[in-house]
Amino acid sequence: MDEVKLWAEHSDSFQLNPPDRVLLRLSAPLGECSTEITHRTQRRTSSFEGWRSASVVWSRCGRFACRTLKMAASYRMLCTLGEIDVGEMDKKFDQDLFKPVHWPWAQVRVRFWRTMPDPEYIQSVHLVCIVDDAAGSIVIVREAAGPFTLPGGTREPAETLEDCARRELVEEAGVTAVGQFHWVGAHVGIGYKDRPYRDHLPHPLKAWAWGVVRVTHTGNPSNPPGAEQIVEVRNEPIENAKKLLAERDYWYPALVDEAVAHLRQQ
């Protein structure tokens, strides 16, 4: 019988503070399924009675997609898009990087996971690019309007993560990877708009992948028509880069630390 794992989180509203966490194992089709709920050290069984507005789909390989599920006790389901290391739930969720966050520009609520989702769910790819200089600088880029950010962007149809990363690095930063791409994790969420950003992109479940790679500068950003137009590229020492990226969003410095630590472990 198929089985998938979902994390349900007790939360009356989507808040930044970490809610209580439970693990649900679905082992039969929705409507017939009972669940085994592990809530810290307490274990009990429950059924789907009391659930409202449920839509869950999964395949025989165990991968799944889900929309929001709610039950009478105000449990909110957040999808992990596949298998996940149970130990990951023991990480310190008070860290800025792991807090749930609302991205109104994408109409999605997301959370960062170290476990990478299946590629089919990844909408965009962004990179922490390490330059081989004395300061160990990273590359940050800026459009005409807005603060600095990390290079990356949306996948094209049938594009692999690595192909997307290589293309975006040339387009936005004028750099080329000189080593292997290492995938650090992804922001994963369920979009609440009624259609995907582009027809070929995942919806409503979607993810933004983050990687780290060593690079070398090979030219200026190519800035193709229709893409974000980059007006400034900088190599900044890590601490300076973190301060500039924090102007874009509070969790960027923690993401840079995560990426640098990940690369050092390779």
mmCIF file of C-alpha atoms in Angstrom:
data_model
loop_
_atom_site.group_PDB
_atom_site.id
_atom_site.type_symbol
_atom_site.label_atom_id
_atom_site.label_comp_id
_atom_site.label_asym_id
_atom_site.label_seq_id
_atom_site.Cartn_x
_atom_site.Cartn_y
_atom_site.Cartn_z
ATOM 1 C CA MET A 1 0.000 0.000 0.000
ATOM 2 C CA ASP A 2 1.301 3.471 -0.844
ATOM 3 C CA GLU A 3 2.595 5.595 1.986
ATOM 4 C CA VAL A 4 3.593 9.229 2.158
ATOM 5 C CA LYS A 5 4.644 11.450 5.015
ATOM 6 C CA LEU A 6 3.335 14.925 5.694
ATOM 7 C CA TRP A 7 4.081 17.411 8.422
ATOM 8 C CA ALA A 8 1.003 18.952 10.014
ATOM 9 C CA GLU A 9 1.511 22.029 12.097
ATOM 10 C CA HIS A 10 -0.857 23.341 14.730
ATOM 11 C CA SER A 11 -1.508 26.964 13.878
ATOM 12 C CA ASP A 12 -4.671 29.051 13.753
ATOM 13 C CA SER A 13 -2.869 31.436 11.451
ATOM 14 C CA PHE A 14 0.416 31.438 9.590
ATOM 15 C CA GLN A 15 2.798 32.882 12.168
ATOM 16 C CA LEU A 16 6.536 33.267 12.445
ATOM 17 C CA ASN A 17 6.745 31.409 15.751
ATOM 18 C CA PRO A 18 7.267 27.639 15.366
ATOM 19 C CA PRO A 19 4.009 25.778 16.055
ATOM 20 C CA ASP A 20 3.642 22.322 17.562
ATOM 21 C CA ARG A 21 4.594 19.625 15.086
ATOM 22 C CA VAL A 22 3.101 16.239 14.322
ATOM 23 C CA LEU A 23 3.938 13.593 11.750
ATOM 24 C CA LEU A 24 1.121 11.961 9.799
ATOM 25 C CA ARG A 25 1.564 8.825 7.757
ATOM 26 C CA LEU A 26 -1.048 8.324 5.054
ATOM 27 C CA SER A 27 -1.346 4.669 4.130
ATOM 28 C CA ALA A 28 -4.596 4.510 2.146
ATOM 29 C CA PRO A 29 -6.602 6.705 -0.216
ATOM 30 C CA LEU A 30 -8.110 9.854 1.239
ATOM 31 C CA GLY A 31 -11.517 9.166 2.719
ATOM 32 C CA GLU A 32 -10.587 5.619 3.728
ATOM 33 C CA CYS A 33 -7.347 6.434 5.449
ATOM 34 C CA SER A 34 -6.572 6.435 9.131
ATOM 35 C CA THR A 35 -3.509 8.262 10.338
ATOM 36 C CA GLU A 36 -0.926 7.581 12.948
ATOM 37 C CA ILE A 37 -0.007 10.827 14.646
ATOM 38 C CA THR A 38 3.246 11.202 16.525
ATOM 39 C CA HIS A 39 3.221 14.356 18.641
ATOM 40 C CA ARG A 40 6.606 14.575 20.295
ATOM 41 C CA THR A 41 6.563 11.532 22.629
ATOM 42 C CA GLN A 42 2.806 10.962 22.575
ATOM 43 C CA ARG A 43 1.292 8.577 20.052
ATOM 44 C CA ARG A 44 -2.346 8.160 19.147
ATOM 45 C CA THR A 45 -4.423 7.183 16.144
ATOM 46 C CA SER A 46 -6.963 9.306 14.391
ATOM 47 C CA SER A 47 -9.089 9.278 11.271
ATOM 48 C CA PHE A 48 -9.853 11.961 8.723
ATOM 49 C CA GLU A 49 -13.153 12.688 10.484
ATOM 50 C CA GLY A 50 -13.263 16.386 11.197
ATOM 51 C CA TRP A 51 -10.974 17.372 8.343
ATOM 52 C CA ARG A 52 -12.235 20.197 6.174
ATOM 53 C CA SER A 53 -11.196 21.263 2.680
ATOM 54 C CA ALA A 54 -8.846 18.394 1.883
ATOM 55 C CA SER A 55 -7.105 17.624 -1.381
ATOM 56 C CA VAL A 56 -4.202 15.183 -1.386
ATOM 57 C CA VAL A 57 -2.633 13.406 -4.338
ATOM 58 C CA TRP A 58 0.320 11.051 -4.363
ATOM 59 C CA SER A 59 1.948 8.603 -6.706
ATOM 60 C CA ARG A 60 3.073 5.014 -6.251
ATOM 61 C CA CYS A 61 6.653 6.142 -5.799
ATOM 62 C CA GLY A 62 5.620 7.888 -2.606
ATOM 63 C CA ARG A 63 5.949 11.443 -3.875
ATOM 64 C CA PHE A 64 2.961 13.622 -3.387
ATOM 65 C CA ALA A 65 1.312 16.971 -3.786
ATOM 66 C CA CYS A 66 -1.116 18.543 -1.380
ATOM 67 C CA ARG A 67 -3.178 21.622 -0.857
ATOM 68 C CA THR A 68 -3.950 22.959 2.588
ATOM 69 C CA LEU A 69 -5.717 20.567 4.924
ATOM 70 C CA LYS A 70 -7.507 21.809 8.009
ATOM 71 C CA MET A 71 -9.195 19.906 10.785
ATOM 72 C CA ALA A 72 -11.345 20.956 13.691
ATOM 73 C CA ALA A 73 -8.283 21.355 15.893
ATOM 74 C CA SER A 74 -6.870 23.925 13.443
ATOM 75 C CA TYR A 75 -4.068 21.767 12.106
ATOM 76 C CA ARG A 76 -2.492 23.217 9.006
ATOM 77 C CA MET A 77 -0.707 20.922 6.576
ATOM 78 C CA LEU A 78 2.567 22.029 5.054
ATOM 79 C CA CYS A 79 3.874 19.873 2.251
ATOM 80 C CA THR A 80 7.459 18.629 2.208
ATOM 81 C CA LEU A 81 7.295 17.356 -1.379
ATOM 82 C CA GLY A 82 8.676 13.896 -0.780
ATOM 83 C CA GLU A 83 10.683 11.984 1.761
ATOM 84 C CA ILE A 84 12.126 14.021 4.602
ATOM 85 C CA ASP A 85 14.582 13.272 7.363
ATOM 86 C CA VAL A 86 12.579 13.073 10.566
ATOM 87 C CA GLY A 87 15.545 14.472 12.445
ATOM 88 C CA GLU A 88 15.219 17.712 10.518
ATOM 89 C CA MET A 89 12.223 18.645 12.632
ATOM 90 C CA ASP A 90 14.584 18.845 15.612
ATOM 91 C CA LYS A 91 16.533 21.717 14.056
ATOM 92 C CA LYS A 92 16.288 25.084 15.746
ATOM 93 C CA PHE A 93 13.275 26.590 14.058
ATOM 94 C CA ASP A 94 13.872 29.911 15.780
ATOM 95 C CA GLN A 95 16.716 30.509 13.329
ATOM 96 C CA ASP A 96 15.792 33.148 10.792
ATOM 97 C CA LEU A 97 16.266 30.811 7.844
ATOM 98 C CA PHE A 98 13.784 28.213 9.118
ATOM 99 C CA LYS A 99 10.908 30.488 10.058
ATOM 100 C CA PRO A 100 7.763 30.305 7.921
ATOM 101 C CA VAL A 101 7.549 33.360 5.705
ATOM 102 C CA HIS A 102 4.942 34.932 3.447
ATOM 103 C CA TRP A 103 6.081 36.028 -0.026
ATOM 104 C CA PRO A 104 3.252 38.241 -1.313
ATOM 105 C CA TRP A 105 5.139 38.917 -4.557
ATOM 106 C CA ALA A 106 4.798 35.192 -5.387
ATOM 107 C CA GLN A 107 1.492 34.702 -3.554
ATOM 108 C CA VAL A 108 2.875 31.822 -1.527
ATOM 109 C CA ARG A 109 3.740 30.916 2.053
ATOM 110 C CA VAL A 110 7.004 29.029 2.346
ATOM 111 C CA ARG A 111 9.469 27.455 4.746
ATOM 112 C CA PHE A 112 13.082 26.507 4.164
ATOM 113 C CA TRP A 113 14.033 22.818 4.237
ATOM 114 C CA ARG A 114 17.464 21.247 3.951
ATOM 115 C CA THR A 115 15.830 18.278 2.230
ATOM 116 C CA MET A 116 15.590 19.013 -1.491
ATOM 117 C CA PRO A 117 12.213 18.364 -3.157
ATOM 118 C CA ASP A 118 11.893 16.454 -6.399
ATOM 119 C CA PRO A 119 13.077 18.604 -9.346
ATOM 120 C CA GLU A 120 9.588 18.664 -10.875
ATOM 121 C CA TYR A 121 8.436 20.905 -8.012
ATOM 122 C CA ILE A 122 11.263 23.434 -8.299
ATOM 123 C CA GLN A 123 10.244 26.690 -9.957
ATOM 124 C CA SER A 124 13.396 28.763 -9.526
ATOM 125 C CA VAL A 125 17.085 28.324 -8.773
ATOM 126 C CA HIS A 126 19.372 30.786 -6.983
ATOM 127 C CA LEU A 127 23.047 30.524 -6.053
ATOM 128 C CA VAL A 128 25.520 31.688 -3.460
ATOM 129 C CA CYS A 129 28.549 32.167 -5.725
ATOM 130 C CA ILE A 130 31.968 31.964 -4.078
ATOM 131 C CA VAL A 131 34.782 33.865 -5.803
ATOM 132 C CA ASP A 132 38.334 32.561 -5.460
ATOM 133 C CA ASP A 133 39.883 35.682 -3.983
ATOM 134 C CA ALA A 134 41.712 36.471 -0.765
ATOM 135 C CA ALA A 135 38.515 37.540 0.995
ATOM 136 C CA GLY A 136 36.454 34.553 -0.127
ATOM 137 C CA SER A 137 33.898 36.977 -1.533
ATOM 138 C CA ILE A 138 30.447 36.133 -2.827
ATOM 139 C CA VAL A 139 28.691 37.607 -5.846
ATOM 140 C CA ILE A 140 25.657 39.817 -5.308
ATOM 141 C CA VAL A 141 23.627 41.580 -7.995
ATOM 142 C CA ARG A 142 21.197 44.473 -8.171
ATOM 143 C CA GLU A 143 18.451 45.547 -10.535
ATOM 144 C CA ALA A 144 17.791 49.225 -11.222
ATOM 145 C CA ALA A 145 15.079 49.282 -8.567
ATOM 146 C CA GLY A 146 15.591 47.302 -5.406
ATOM 147 C CA PRO A 147 18.317 46.072 -3.050
ATOM 148 C CA PHE A 148 21.025 43.514 -3.764
ATOM 149 C CA THR A 149 20.139 39.859 -4.167
ATOM 150 C CA LEU A 150 21.711 36.550 -5.198
ATOM 151 C CA PRO A 151 21.830 35.599 -8.892
ATOM 152 C CA GLY A 152 19.268 33.121 -10.159
ATOM 153 C CA GLY A 153 15.847 32.875 -11.695
ATOM 154 C CA THR A 154 12.997 30.860 -13.143
ATOM 155 C CA ARG A 155 13.461 27.542 -14.931
ATOM 156 C CA GLU A 156 12.701 27.269 -18.612
ATOM 157 C CA PRO A 157 10.680 24.306 -19.971
ATOM 158 C CA ALA A 158 12.515 20.959 -19.587
ATOM 159 C CA GLU A 159 15.533 22.717 -18.049
ATOM 160 C CA THR A 160 17.522 20.840 -15.395
ATOM 161 C CA LEU A 161 18.492 22.586 -12.180
ATOM 162 C CA GLU A 162 22.135 22.722 -13.257
ATOM 163 C CA ASP A 163 21.307 24.067 -16.726
ATOM 164 C CA CYS A 164 19.091 26.735 -15.195
ATOM 165 C CA ALA A 165 21.831 27.679 -12.750
ATOM 166 C CA ARG A 166 24.480 27.996 -15.478
ATOM 167 C CA ARG A 167 22.217 30.124 -17.669
ATOM 168 C CA GLU A 168 21.162 32.425 -14.847
ATOM 169 C CA LEU A 169 24.739 32.972 -13.695
ATOM 170 C CA VAL A 170 25.699 34.209 -17.160
ATOM 171 C CA GLU A 171 22.557 36.305 -17.579
ATOM 172 C CA GLU A 172 22.582 37.981 -14.164
ATOM 173 C CA ALA A 173 26.188 37.978 -12.986
ATOM 174 C CA GLY A 174 28.496 37.284 -15.931
ATOM 175 C CA VAL A 175 30.079 34.372 -14.075
ATOM 176 C CA THR A 176 30.742 30.720 -14.877
ATOM 177 C CA ALA A 177 30.783 27.819 -12.445
ATOM 178 C CA VAL A 178 34.240 26.284 -11.964
ATOM 179 C CA GLY A 179 33.115 23.516 -9.648
ATOM 180 C CA GLN A 180 30.169 21.337 -8.813
ATOM 181 C CA PHE A 181 26.805 22.773 -7.836
ATOM 182 C CA HIS A 182 25.921 21.855 -4.258
ATOM 183 C CA TRP A 183 22.244 22.099 -3.340
ATOM 184 C CA VAL A 184 21.739 23.552 0.112
ATOM 185 C CA GLY A 185 17.961 23.317 0.399
ATOM 186 C CA ALA A 186 14.763 24.922 -0.801
ATOM 187 C CA HIS A 187 11.951 27.194 0.248
ATOM 188 C CA VAL A 188 8.817 25.096 -0.225
ATOM 189 C CA GLY A 189 5.237 26.282 -0.178
ATOM 190 C CA ILE A 190 1.729 26.103 -1.544
ATOM 191 C CA GLY A 191 0.718 29.003 -3.773
ATOM 192 C CA TYR A 192 -2.700 30.555 -3.291
ATOM 193 C CA LYS A 193 -3.121 32.187 -6.690
ATOM 194 C CA ASP A 194 -5.375 30.415 -9.175
ATOM 195 C CA ARG A 195 -2.738 29.625 -11.806
ATOM 196 C CA PRO A 196 1.012 28.994 -12.099
ATOM 197 C CA TYR A 197 3.440 31.829 -12.726
ATOM 198 C CA ARG A 198 4.035 30.304 -16.171
ATOM 199 C CA ASP A 199 2.217 27.415 -17.781
ATOM 200 C CA HIS A 200 5.155 24.997 -17.542
ATOM 201 C CA LEU A 201 5.844 25.683 -13.858
ATOM 202 C CA PRO A 202 4.571 23.688 -10.865
ATOM 203 C CA HIS A 203 1.372 24.709 -9.124
ATOM 204 C CA PRO A 204 0.102 24.948 -6.431
ATOM 205 C CA LEU A 205 3.088 23.244 -4.789
ATOM 206 C CA LYS A 206 6.341 24.905 -5.700
ATOM 207 C CA ALA A 207 9.866 25.365 -4.439
ATOM 208 C CA TRP A 208 12.764 27.789 -4.763
ATOM 209 C CA ALA A 209 16.071 25.902 -4.712
ATOM 210 C CA TRP A 210 19.240 27.366 -3.214
ATOM 211 C CA GLY A 211 22.719 26.200 -4.107
ATOM 212 C CA VAL A 212 26.346 27.148 -3.637
ATOM 213 C CA VAL A 213 29.121 27.005 -6.228
ATOM 214 C CA ARG A 214 32.588 28.393 -6.903
ATOM 215 C CA VAL A 215 32.682 30.763 -9.874
ATOM 216 C CA THR A 216 34.913 32.913 -12.033
ATOM 217 C CA HIS A 217 33.990 36.142 -13.800
ATOM 218 C CA THR A 218 33.861 35.792 -17.588
ATOM 219 C CA GLY A 219 32.109 39.004 -18.639
ATOM 220 C CA ASN A 220 29.207 41.320 -17.948
ATOM 221 C CA PRO A 221 25.639 40.147 -17.288
ATOM 222 C CA SER A 222 24.063 39.264 -20.636
ATOM 223 C CA ASN A 223 20.705 40.770 -19.571
ATOM 224 C CA PRO A 224 18.566 39.126 -22.299
ATOM 225 C CA PRO A 225 15.331 40.906 -23.290
ATOM 226 C CA GLY A 226 12.429 40.058 -21.024
ATOM 227 C CA ALA A 227 14.675 39.038 -18.127
ATOM 228 C CA GLU A 228 15.567 40.997 -15.010
ATOM 229 C CA GLN A 229 17.984 43.746 -16.004
ATOM 230 C CA ILE A 230 21.014 43.758 -13.734
ATOM 231 C CA VAL A 231 22.760 47.114 -13.351
ATOM 232 C CA GLU A 232 25.407 46.227 -10.764
ATOM 233 C CA VAL A 233 27.453 43.144 -9.890
ATOM 234 C CA ARG A 234 29.706 43.094 -6.850
ATOM 235 C CA ASN A 235 32.156 40.740 -5.206
ATOM 236 C CA GLU A 236 31.699 41.387 -1.506
ATOM 237 C CA PRO A 237 33.326 39.786 1.528
ATOM 238 C CA ILE A 238 30.793 37.533 3.180
ATOM 239 C CA GLU A 239 29.955 39.786 6.126
ATOM 240 C CA ASN A 240 29.503 42.835 3.880
ATOM 241 C CA ALA A 241 27.361 40.811 1.481
ATOM 242 C CA LYS A 242 25.148 39.612 4.330
ATOM 243 C CA LYS A 243 24.478 43.187 5.434
ATOM 244 C CA LEU A 244 23.503 44.237 1.916
ATOM 245 C CA LEU A 245 21.338 41.157 1.351
ATOM 246 C CA ALA A 246 19.536 41.736 4.649
ATOM 247 C CA GLU A 247 18.052 44.858 3.073
ATOM 248 C CA ARG A 248 16.180 42.543 0.703
ATOM 249 C CA ASP A 249 14.908 40.116 3.359
ATOM 250 C CA TYR A 250 15.863 39.303 6.929
ATOM 251 C CA TRP A 251 16.692 35.618 6.283
ATOM 252 C CA TYR A 252 19.336 36.143 3.575
ATOM 253 C CA PRO A 253 22.306 36.355 5.995
ATOM 254 C CA ALA A 254 21.309 33.018 7.549
ATOM 255 C CA LEU A 255 21.006 31.512 4.069
ATOM 256 C CA VAL A 256 24.528 32.656 3.177
ATOM 257 C CA ASP A 257 25.873 31.121 6.392
ATOM 258 C CA GLU A 258 24.053 27.870 5.602
ATOM 259 C CA ALA A 259 25.496 27.772 2.072
ATOM 260 C CA VAL A 260 29.061 28.543 3.121
ATOM 261 C CA ALA A 261 28.929 25.913 5.869
ATOM 262 C CA HIS A 262 27.499 23.400 3.396
ATOM 263 C CA LEU A 263 30.349 23.993 0.934
ATOM 264 C CA ARG A 264 32.984 23.612 3.644
ATOM 265 C CA GLN A 265 31.579 20.190 4.504
ATOM 266 C CA GLN A 266 32.001 18.912 0.944
#
